């Protein structure tokens, strides 16, 4: 029989009503045998995610504050869910244990991972009680190394062993533990990764990722409210789109299922019969057409471009290595390196420059390393990726893209086309980001 792994995101499991819907979805298809859950998310725009409340508790514990009001808020949220569902699941002892664990991790300066993980840990039990299934503690089956990096292979083995003996199970998302039992998390939105690991381990026929949007949209509906849904996307396209800022699936969620060639279906709990978006484990040539020339357009703000200019740079051997070595020494990852005849630029996310003076220090170090004639620093740049398997080997795509931007009055500061021809990336001023996204969308999606 085919096996489906279902991961439910925070807003899909935010309260008792949502959870009733989730139970209906799971019970409507006997192939849905493994469920991965997030912690309760926001019930509305002004609400808090339980994970954020837990992080606040950790901060209070660091400051030595005793039982905080926030902890009571968390307890109330779970109590409302358990009562609303009519479950017989006493959580007082569990919550006391969480509170002690948070205090202990703060005292030992272990970081916020334990605290952050408890929303999923508790909610896993709630969802399991609701479905009448067993809950597997992710600390026992999702393995990290001692530095908090996921060990995907060990995890696969552990999950296979454990889930191989269980016809049905709930696995809390987002966290795991190292061999000493120390809890680590997978980064925000990391339950998607857990779902993907579980899908791979049980050899699922599909990994269903349930959320509150009707699948992936061609672009951010915050910028283009009428953005159309994407019916199907290849893994490579999805990787490009999520790297570039489209936020539906966690970036790392792609790898385990991709390797195992398992399709992902992104679906909405508020409209379970709608098709959603299918992420296909096939090459771009095998994938069906999307109906448009592009698959999606996504972007991220707040990059800085460092442009080094030096006469005769093109003839100098080792220039790029020396410049990039400066970034490597400082642990800075770069996004792109557009270059000209006598110029070499590196694009770096602004997140590296939180410390005052660090941007200028990097510019200076780059200048010195290559003995550049000039270094220019341009801040507040957005990178926008137009992605699509339909773009490959098609004449005039770049012309249409640049034409649309020109017509919208958007000045292009940087251009980068991957040699896969799967995307064209442009850099524009942050202030022109929305205009650029709208112009590209309306050019290609009619
Ligand atoms: N609860 C975690 C977060 O808010 C992880 C997840 O939902 O995937 O980021």
mmCIF file of N, CA, C and O in Angstrom, residues 25 67 83 121 135 146 184 207-208 249 257 274 288 300 303 381:
data_model
loop_
_atom_site.group_PDB
_atom_site.id
_atom_site.type_symbol
_atom_site.label_atom_id
_atom_site.label_comp_id
_atom_site.label_asym_id
_atom_site.label_seq_id
_atom_site.Cartn_x
_atom_site.Cartn_y
_atom_site.Cartn_z
ATOM 1 N N UNK A 25 -8.482 15.325 7.778
ATOM 2 C CA UNK A 25 -7.634 15.121 6.588
ATOM 3 C C UNK A 25 -6.884 13.798 6.707
ATOM 4 O O UNK A 25 -6.859 12.988 5.788
ATOM 5 N N UNK A 67 9.368 31.939 37.161
ATOM 6 C CA UNK A 67 8.264 31.559 36.262
ATOM 7 C C UNK A 67 7.679 32.817 35.621
ATOM 8 O O UNK A 67 7.171 33.702 36.283
ATOM 9 N N UNK A 83 -8.511 20.907 26.043
ATOM 10 C CA UNK A 83 -9.923 20.973 26.467
ATOM 11 C C UNK A 83 -10.837 21.043 25.249
ATOM 12 O O UNK A 83 -11.853 20.360 25.185
ATOM 13 N N UNK A 121 7.593 19.297 20.821
ATOM 14 C CA UNK A 121 7.629 18.107 21.679
ATOM 15 C C UNK A 121 6.264 17.887 22.350
ATOM 16 O O UNK A 121 5.762 16.763 22.410
ATOM 17 N N UNK A 135 3.347 8.473 19.720
ATOM 18 C CA UNK A 135 4.218 9.608 19.388
ATOM 19 C C UNK A 135 5.663 9.179 19.612
ATOM 20 O O UNK A 135 5.990 8.590 20.644
ATOM 21 N N UNK A 146 27.785 16.725 17.675
ATOM 22 C CA UNK A 146 27.990 17.498 18.899
ATOM 23 C C UNK A 146 28.055 19.005 18.669
ATOM 24 O O UNK A 146 28.042 19.784 19.621
ATOM 25 N N UNK A 184 18.942 19.787 19.828
ATOM 26 C CA UNK A 184 19.274 20.821 18.834
ATOM 27 C C UNK A 184 18.076 21.003 17.915
ATOM 28 O O UNK A 184 17.288 20.072 17.728
ATOM 29 N N UNK A 207 5.284 13.089 -0.140
ATOM 30 C CA UNK A 207 5.430 13.855 1.101
ATOM 31 C C UNK A 207 4.463 15.024 1.005
ATOM 32 O O UNK A 207 4.654 15.921 0.199
ATOM 33 N N UNK A 208 3.398 14.968 1.818
ATOM 34 C CA UNK A 208 2.419 16.061 1.777
ATOM 35 C C UNK A 208 2.799 17.123 2.807
ATOM 36 O O UNK A 208 2.902 16.825 3.994
ATOM 37 N N UNK A 249 8.501 26.165 1.572
ATOM 38 C CA UNK A 249 9.184 25.004 2.149
ATOM 39 C C UNK A 249 10.549 25.464 2.652
ATOM 40 O O UNK A 249 11.204 26.274 1.998
ATOM 41 N N UNK A 257 14.184 14.209 0.324
ATOM 42 C CA UNK A 257 13.190 13.626 -0.588
ATOM 43 C C UNK A 257 13.678 13.657 -2.030
ATOM 44 O O UNK A 257 13.355 12.784 -2.829
ATOM 45 N N UNK A 274 -8.260 21.075 -2.987
ATOM 46 C CA UNK A 274 -7.535 21.787 -4.056
ATOM 47 C C UNK A 274 -6.212 21.066 -4.310
ATOM 48 O O UNK A 274 -5.638 20.462 -3.397
ATOM 49 N N UNK A 288 6.132 18.632 -17.025
ATOM 50 C CA UNK A 288 5.141 19.202 -17.942
ATOM 51 C C UNK A 288 5.238 20.718 -17.964
ATOM 52 O O UNK A 288 5.741 21.320 -17.007
ATOM 53 N N UNK A 300 14.997 38.728 -2.474
ATOM 54 C CA UNK A 300 15.359 39.050 -1.096
ATOM 55 C C UNK A 300 15.982 40.440 -1.065
ATOM 56 O O UNK A 300 16.695 40.824 -1.992
ATOM 57 N N UNK A 303 21.070 43.460 0.446
ATOM 58 C CA UNK A 303 22.414 42.988 0.121
ATOM 59 C C UNK A 303 23.326 44.191 -0.084
ATOM 60 O O UNK A 303 22.866 45.296 -0.357
ATOM 61 N N UNK A 381 20.525 46.675 -1.651
ATOM 62 C CA UNK A 381 20.258 46.074 -2.957
ATOM 63 C C UNK A 381 19.379 44.831 -2.765
ATOM 64 O O UNK A 381 19.594 44.048 -1.837
#
